[in-house]
XYZ file of N, CA and C in Angstrom:
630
model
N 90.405 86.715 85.010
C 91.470 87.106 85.946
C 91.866 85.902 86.800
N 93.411 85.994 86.610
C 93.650 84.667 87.455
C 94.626 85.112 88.718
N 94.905 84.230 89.816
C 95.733 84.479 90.579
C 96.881 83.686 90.353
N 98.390 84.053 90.203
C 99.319 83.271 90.055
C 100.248 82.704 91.582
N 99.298 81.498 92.251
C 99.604 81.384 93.352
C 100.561 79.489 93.823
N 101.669 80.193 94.814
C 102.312 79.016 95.083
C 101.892 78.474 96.068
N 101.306 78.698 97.200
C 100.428 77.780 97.988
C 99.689 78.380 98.753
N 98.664 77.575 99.300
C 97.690 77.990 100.294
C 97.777 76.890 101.611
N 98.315 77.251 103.053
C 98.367 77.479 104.037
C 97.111 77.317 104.747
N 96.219 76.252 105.539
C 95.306 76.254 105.839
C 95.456 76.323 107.600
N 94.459 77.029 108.379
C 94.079 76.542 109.923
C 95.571 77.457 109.984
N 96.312 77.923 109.943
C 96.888 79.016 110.604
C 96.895 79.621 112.035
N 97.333 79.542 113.125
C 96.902 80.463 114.319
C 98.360 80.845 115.415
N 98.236 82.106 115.226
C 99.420 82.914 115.926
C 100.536 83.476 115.393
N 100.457 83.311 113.989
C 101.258 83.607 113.270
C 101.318 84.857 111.770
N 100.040 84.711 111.816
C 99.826 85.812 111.097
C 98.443 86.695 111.090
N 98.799 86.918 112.704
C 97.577 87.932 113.305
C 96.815 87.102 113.511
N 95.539 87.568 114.664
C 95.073 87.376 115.785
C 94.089 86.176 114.960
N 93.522 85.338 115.485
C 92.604 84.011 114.814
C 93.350 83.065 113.641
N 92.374 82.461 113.379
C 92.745 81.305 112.592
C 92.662 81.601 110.889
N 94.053 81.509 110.398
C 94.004 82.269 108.990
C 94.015 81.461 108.013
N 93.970 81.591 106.862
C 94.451 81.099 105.623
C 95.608 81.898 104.967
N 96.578 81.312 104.716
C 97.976 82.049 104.075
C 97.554 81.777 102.503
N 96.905 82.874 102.005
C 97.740 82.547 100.427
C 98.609 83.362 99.718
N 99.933 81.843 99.638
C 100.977 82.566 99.085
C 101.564 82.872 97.109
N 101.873 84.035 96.894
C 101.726 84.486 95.617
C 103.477 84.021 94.896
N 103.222 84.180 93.787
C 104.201 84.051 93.084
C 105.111 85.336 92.400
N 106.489 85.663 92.838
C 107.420 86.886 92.104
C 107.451 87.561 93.425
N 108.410 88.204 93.307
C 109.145 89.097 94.248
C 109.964 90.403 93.837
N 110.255 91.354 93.778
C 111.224 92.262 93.229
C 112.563 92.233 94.645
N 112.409 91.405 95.666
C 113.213 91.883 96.374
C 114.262 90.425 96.373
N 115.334 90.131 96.756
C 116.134 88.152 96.524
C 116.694 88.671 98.075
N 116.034 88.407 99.195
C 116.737 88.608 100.142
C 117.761 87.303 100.731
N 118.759 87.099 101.216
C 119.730 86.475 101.473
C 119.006 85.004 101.934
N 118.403 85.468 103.182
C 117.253 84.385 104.255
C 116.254 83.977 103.940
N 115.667 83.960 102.765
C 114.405 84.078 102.242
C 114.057 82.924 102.308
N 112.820 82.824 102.841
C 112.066 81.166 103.182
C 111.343 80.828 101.810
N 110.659 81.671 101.023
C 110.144 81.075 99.687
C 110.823 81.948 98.451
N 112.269 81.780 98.153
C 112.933 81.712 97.450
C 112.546 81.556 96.118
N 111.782 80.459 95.892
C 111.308 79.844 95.037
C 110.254 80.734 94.185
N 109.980 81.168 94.800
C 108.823 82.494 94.521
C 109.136 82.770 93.036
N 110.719 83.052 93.318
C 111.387 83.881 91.655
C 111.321 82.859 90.604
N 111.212 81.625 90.976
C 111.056 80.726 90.162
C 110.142 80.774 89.147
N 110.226 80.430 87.869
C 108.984 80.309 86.992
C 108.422 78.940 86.242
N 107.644 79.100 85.504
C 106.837 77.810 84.527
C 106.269 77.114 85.190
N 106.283 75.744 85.260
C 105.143 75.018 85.551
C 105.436 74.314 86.982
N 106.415 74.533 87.462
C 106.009 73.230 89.234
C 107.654 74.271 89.669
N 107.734 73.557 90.670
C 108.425 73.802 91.775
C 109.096 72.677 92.764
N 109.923 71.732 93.675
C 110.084 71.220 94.231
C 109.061 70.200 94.532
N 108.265 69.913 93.075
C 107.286 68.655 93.031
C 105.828 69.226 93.038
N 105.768 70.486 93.887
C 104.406 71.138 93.698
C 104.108 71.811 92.310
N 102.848 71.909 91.934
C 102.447 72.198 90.744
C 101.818 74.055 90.898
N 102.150 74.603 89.997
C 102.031 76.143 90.265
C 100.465 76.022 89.926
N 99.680 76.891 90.687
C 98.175 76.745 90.655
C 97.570 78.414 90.547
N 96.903 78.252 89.834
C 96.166 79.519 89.084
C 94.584 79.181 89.648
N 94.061 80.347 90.153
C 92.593 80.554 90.472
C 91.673 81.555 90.053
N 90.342 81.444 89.658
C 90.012 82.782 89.555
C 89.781 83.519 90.754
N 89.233 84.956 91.337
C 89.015 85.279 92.630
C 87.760 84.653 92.934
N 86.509 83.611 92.458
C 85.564 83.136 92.572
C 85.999 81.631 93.207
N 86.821 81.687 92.406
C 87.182 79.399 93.244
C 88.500 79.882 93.943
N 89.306 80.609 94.871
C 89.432 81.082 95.613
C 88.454 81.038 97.049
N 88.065 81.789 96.292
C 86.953 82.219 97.588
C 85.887 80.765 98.127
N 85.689 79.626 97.096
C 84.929 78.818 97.393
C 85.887 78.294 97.953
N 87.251 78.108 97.793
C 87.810 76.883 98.585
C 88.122 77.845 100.085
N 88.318 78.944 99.872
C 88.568 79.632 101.643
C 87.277 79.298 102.516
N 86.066 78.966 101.732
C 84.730 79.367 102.636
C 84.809 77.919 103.398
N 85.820 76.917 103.141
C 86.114 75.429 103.893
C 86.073 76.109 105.532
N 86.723 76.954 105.533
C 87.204 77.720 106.927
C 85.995 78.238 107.320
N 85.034 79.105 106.985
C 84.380 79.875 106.974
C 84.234 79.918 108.698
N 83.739 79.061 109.222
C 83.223 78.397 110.381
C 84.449 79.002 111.682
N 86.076 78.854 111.284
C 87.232 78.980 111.782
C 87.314 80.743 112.140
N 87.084 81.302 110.904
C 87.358 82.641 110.480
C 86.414 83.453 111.625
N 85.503 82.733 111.384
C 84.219 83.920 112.450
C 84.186 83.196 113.780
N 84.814 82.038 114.370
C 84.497 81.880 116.316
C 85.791 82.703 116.290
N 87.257 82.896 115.526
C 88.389 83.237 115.941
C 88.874 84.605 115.678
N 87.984 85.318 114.755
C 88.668 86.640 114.431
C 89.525 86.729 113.449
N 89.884 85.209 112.570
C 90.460 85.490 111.739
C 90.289 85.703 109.767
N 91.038 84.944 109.077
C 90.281 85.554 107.689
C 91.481 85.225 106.900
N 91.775 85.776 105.870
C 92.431 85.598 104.600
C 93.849 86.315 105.220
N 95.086 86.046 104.761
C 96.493 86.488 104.497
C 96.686 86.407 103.377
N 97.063 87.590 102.757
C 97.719 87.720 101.448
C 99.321 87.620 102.072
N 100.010 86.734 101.295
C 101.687 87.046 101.389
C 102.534 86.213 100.177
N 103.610 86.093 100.083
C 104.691 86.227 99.237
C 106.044 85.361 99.209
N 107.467 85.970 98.474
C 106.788 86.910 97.360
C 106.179 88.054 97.941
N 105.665 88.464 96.769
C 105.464 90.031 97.071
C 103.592 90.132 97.090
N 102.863 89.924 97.522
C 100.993 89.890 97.073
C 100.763 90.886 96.280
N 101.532 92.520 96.844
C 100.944 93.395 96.216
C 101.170 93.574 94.863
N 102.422 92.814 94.133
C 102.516 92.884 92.664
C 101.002 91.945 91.725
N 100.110 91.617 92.820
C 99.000 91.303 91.975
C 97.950 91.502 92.484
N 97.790 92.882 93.360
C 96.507 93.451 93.774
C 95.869 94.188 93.141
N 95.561 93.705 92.221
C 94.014 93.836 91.593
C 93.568 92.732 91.850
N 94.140 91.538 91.366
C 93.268 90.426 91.886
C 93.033 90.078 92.980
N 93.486 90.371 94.333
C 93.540 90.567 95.453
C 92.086 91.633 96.129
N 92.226 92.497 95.296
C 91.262 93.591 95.814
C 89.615 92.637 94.960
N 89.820 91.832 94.202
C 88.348 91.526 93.872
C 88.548 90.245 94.732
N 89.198 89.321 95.151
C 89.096 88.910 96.072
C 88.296 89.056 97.011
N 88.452 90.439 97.993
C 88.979 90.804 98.796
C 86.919 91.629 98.442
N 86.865 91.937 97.594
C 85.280 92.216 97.125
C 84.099 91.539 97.013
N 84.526 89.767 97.336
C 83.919 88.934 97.092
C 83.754 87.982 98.664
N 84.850 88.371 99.399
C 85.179 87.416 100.650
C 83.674 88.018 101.390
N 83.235 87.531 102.928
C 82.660 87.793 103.939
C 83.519 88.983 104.295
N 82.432 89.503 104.405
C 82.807 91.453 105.275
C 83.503 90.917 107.040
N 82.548 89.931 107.106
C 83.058 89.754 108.633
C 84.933 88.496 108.732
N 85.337 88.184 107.441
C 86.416 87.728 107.674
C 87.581 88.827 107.615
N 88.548 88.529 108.553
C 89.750 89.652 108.586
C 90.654 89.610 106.965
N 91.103 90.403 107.045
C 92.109 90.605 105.581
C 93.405 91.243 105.812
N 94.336 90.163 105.406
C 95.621 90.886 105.886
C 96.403 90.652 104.818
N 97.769 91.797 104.678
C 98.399 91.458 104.112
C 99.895 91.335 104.527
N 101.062 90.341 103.971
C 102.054 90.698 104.377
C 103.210 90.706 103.165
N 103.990 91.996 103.306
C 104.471 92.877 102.366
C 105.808 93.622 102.836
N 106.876 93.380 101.805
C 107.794 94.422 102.088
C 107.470 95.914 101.454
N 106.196 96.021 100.764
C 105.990 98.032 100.506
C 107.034 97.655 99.560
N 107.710 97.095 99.279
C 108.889 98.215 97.996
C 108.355 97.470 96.857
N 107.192 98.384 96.175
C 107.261 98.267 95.026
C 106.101 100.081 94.400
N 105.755 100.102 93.155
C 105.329 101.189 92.912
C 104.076 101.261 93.732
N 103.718 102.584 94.078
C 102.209 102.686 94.830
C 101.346 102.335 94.112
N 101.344 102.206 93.057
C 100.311 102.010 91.686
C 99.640 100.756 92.188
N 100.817 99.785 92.479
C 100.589 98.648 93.029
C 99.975 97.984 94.125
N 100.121 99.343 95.064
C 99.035 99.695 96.617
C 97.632 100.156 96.566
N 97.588 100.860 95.576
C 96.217 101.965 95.832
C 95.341 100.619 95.762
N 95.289 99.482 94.634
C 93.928 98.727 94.542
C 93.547 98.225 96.123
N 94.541 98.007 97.018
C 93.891 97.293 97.920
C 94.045 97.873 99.103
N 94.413 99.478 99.166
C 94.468 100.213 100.140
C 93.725 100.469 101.320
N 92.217 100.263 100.903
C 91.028 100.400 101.992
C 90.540 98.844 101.839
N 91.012 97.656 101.602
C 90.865 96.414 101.690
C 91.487 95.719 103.213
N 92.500 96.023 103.934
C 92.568 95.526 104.258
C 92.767 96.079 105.699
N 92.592 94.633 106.653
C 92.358 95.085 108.213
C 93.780 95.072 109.107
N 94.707 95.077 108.582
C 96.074 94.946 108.727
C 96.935 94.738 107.682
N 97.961 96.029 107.761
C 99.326 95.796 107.033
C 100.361 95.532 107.534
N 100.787 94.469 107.618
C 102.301 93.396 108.205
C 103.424 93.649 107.350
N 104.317 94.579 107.422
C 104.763 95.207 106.727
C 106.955 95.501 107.529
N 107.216 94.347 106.949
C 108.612 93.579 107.133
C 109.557 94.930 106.299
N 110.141 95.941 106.999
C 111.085 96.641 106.426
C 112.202 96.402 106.160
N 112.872 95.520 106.231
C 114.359 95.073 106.918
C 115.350 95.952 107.771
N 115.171 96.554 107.253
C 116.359 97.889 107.373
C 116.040 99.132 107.366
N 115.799 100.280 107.629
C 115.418 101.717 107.100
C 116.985 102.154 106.367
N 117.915 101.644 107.084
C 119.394 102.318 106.569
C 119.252 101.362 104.943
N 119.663 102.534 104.154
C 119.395 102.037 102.509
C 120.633 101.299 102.455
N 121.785 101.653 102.432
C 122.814 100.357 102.661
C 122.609 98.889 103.043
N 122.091 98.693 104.342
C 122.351 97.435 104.869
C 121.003 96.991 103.977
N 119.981 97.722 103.680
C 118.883 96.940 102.664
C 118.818 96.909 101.544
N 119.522 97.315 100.613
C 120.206 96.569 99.574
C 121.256 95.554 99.609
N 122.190 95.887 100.490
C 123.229 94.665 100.674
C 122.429 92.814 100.804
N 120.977 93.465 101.498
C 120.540 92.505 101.836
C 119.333 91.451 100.891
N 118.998 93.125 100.336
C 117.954 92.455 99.147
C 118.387 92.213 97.613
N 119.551 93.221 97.473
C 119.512 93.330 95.874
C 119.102 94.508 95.298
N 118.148 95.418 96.478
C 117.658 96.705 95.596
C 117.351 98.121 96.987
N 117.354 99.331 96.721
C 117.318 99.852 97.763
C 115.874 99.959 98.062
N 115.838 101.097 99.289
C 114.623 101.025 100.036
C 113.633 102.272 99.732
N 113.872 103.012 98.743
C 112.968 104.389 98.571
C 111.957 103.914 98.504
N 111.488 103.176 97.189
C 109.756 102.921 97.773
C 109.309 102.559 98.367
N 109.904 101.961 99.498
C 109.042 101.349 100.606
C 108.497 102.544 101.477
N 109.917 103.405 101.659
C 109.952 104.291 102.494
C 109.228 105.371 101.814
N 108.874 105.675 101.004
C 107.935 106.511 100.488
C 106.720 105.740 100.686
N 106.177 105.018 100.278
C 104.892 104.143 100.581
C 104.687 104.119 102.193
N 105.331 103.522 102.821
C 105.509 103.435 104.060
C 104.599 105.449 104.649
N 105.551 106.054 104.449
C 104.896 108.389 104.567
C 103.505 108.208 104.107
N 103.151 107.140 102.577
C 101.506 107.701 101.900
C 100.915 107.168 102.931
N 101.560 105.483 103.403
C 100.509 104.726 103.798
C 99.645 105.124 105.406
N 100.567 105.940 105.829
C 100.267 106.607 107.381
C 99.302 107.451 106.723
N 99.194 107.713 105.732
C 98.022 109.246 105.838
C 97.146 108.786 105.263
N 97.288 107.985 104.859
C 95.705 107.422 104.290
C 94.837 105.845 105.171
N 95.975 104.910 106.010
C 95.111 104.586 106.296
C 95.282 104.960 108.413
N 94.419 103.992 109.209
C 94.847 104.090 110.329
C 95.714 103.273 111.104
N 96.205 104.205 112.107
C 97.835 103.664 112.761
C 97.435 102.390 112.768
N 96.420 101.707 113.755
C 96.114 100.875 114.037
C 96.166 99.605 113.141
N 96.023 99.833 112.060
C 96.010 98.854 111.180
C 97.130 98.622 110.150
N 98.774 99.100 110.816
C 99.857 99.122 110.602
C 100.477 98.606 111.076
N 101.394 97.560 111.288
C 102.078 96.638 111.739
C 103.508 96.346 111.126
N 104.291 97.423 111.768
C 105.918 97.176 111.379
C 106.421 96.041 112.197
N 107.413 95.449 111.117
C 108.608 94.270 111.682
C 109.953 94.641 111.290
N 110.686 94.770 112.187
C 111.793 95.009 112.204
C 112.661 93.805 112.106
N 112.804 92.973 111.308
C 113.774 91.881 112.122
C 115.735 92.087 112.164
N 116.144 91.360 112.872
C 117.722 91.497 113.539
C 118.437 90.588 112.423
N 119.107 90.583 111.234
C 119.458 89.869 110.196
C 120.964 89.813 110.085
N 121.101 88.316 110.936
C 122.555 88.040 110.981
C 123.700 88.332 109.917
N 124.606 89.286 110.117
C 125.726 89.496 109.437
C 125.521 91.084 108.322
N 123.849 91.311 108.558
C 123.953 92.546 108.332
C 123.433 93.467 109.090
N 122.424 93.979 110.203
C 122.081 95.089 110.611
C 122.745 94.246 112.549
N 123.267 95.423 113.511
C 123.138 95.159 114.206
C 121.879 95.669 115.075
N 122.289 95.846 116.716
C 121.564 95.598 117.421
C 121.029 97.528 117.466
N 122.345 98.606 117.073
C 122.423 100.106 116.781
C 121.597 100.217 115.636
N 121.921 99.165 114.215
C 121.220 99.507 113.233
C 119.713 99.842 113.584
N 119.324 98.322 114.599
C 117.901 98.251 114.440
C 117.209 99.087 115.706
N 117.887 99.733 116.454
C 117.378 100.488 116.614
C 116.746 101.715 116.501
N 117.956 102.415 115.932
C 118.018 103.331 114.375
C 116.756 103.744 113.645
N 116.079 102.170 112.873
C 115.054 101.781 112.812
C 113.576 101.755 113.346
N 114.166 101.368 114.571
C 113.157 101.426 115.314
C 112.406 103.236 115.972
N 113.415 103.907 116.184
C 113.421 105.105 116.183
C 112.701 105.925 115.122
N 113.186 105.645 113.916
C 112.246 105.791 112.987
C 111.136 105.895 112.590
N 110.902 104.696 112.958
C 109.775 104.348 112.705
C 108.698 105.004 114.090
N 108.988 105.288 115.224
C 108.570 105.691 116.263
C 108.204 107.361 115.593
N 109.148 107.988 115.075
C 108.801 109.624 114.643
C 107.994 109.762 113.879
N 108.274 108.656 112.560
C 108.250 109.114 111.197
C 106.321 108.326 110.617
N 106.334 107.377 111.233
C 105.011 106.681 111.281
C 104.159 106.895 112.407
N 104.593 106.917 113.612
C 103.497 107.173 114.766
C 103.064 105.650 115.189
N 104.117 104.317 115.161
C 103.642 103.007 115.676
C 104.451 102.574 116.274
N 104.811 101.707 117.320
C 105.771 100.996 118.048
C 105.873 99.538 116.902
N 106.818 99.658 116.014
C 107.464 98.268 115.658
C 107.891 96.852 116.460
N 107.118 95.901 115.794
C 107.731 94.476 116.481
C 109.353 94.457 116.078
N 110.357 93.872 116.712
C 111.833 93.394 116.249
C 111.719 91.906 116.905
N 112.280 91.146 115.899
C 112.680 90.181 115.544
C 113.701 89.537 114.975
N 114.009 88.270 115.541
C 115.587 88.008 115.114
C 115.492 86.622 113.788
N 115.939 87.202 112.303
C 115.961 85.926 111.264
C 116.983 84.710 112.013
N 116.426 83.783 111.333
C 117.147 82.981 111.841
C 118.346 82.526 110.419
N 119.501 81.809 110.403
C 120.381 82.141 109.498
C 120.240 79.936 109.055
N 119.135 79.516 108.377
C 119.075 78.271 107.568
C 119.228 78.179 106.701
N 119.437 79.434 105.774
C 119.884 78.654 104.355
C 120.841 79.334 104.026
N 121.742 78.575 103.150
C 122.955 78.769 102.016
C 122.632 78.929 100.621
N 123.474 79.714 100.045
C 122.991 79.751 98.857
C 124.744 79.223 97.959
């Protein structure tokens, strides 16, 4: 079993939950959002903008995260799964995630829209879900991604009942030229009934052209 991964992110802090993390980022996406910082993701074969696409098993993984080891436990922090999409390769994630220190954190960050099939492996894996909706209105999130929002939003209903609030973490962000300031509240409302969490909002910032 390999991981099909585009980079790893070392010493991390404030950015993707509380301590000092490791980002590793995966390769494929089902979603092409407009703003998208790793674009490239959809990309395939052998390199990328000079970097070389790197495959691991979940064993040399884990030896090169334990560099941190030391970071992970004075700070509270631990592994980030993100994207791209992570959960289109959680199985390998969840043996990961079987192999890491119990005492390092495990997070993931995920837009949910893909099949649950794709959730269940790493459902009770992890100590936070960072979980970027764009939109709840299915319009402005296809306009924005390319595809609509049912499975998220269905995943989003399982994922409240199976795991705890606490370890749910909606982002709302403000995405120039498509949701306004009504949309995202909308949203935010939503998410206040329908999940039981107060959502972060956040504003994309508008750097790339396509």
């Amino acid at each position: 079993m390999f991981g099909d991964i585009l980079s790893i992110s070392r010493l991390r802090m404030g950015t993707d939950g509380n301590g000092i993390s490791t980002l590793v980022v995966f390769f494929d996406c089902p979603l092409y959002c407009e703003y998208c910082i790793n674009d490239f993701c959809h990309k395939t074969k052998s390199s990328f903008g000079g970097i070389p696409r790197a495959s691991f098993t979940p064993q040399e993984l884990i030896d090169f995260l334990k560099q941190d080891d030391i970071y992970y436990l004075m700070s509270g922090g631990g592994i980030v799964f993100g994207g791209g999409e992570p959960l289109l390769q959680s199985k390998y994630i969840h043996k990961v995630c079987t192999l890491a220190d119990m005492r390092w954190s495990k997070r993931i960050e995920t837009s949910l829209n893909v099949p649950w099939d794709y959730v269940k492996p790493v459902l009770y894996d992890m100590d936070e879900w960072i979980i970027d909706i764009k939109d709840i209105n299915n319009d402005i999130y296809k306009s924005y991604t390319g595809t609509d929002n049912k499975k998220m939003v269905e995943n989003l209903l399982k994922l409240r009942s199976k795991v705890p609030k606490h370890k749910i973490h909606i982002r709302i962000p403000g995405i120039p030229g498509y949701n306004t300031n009504y949309d995202i509240e909308n949203s935010v409302q939503w998410i206040r009934e329908n999940i039981g969490v107060e959502p972060e909002v956040f504003l994309y910032r508008k750097t790339i052209n396509r």
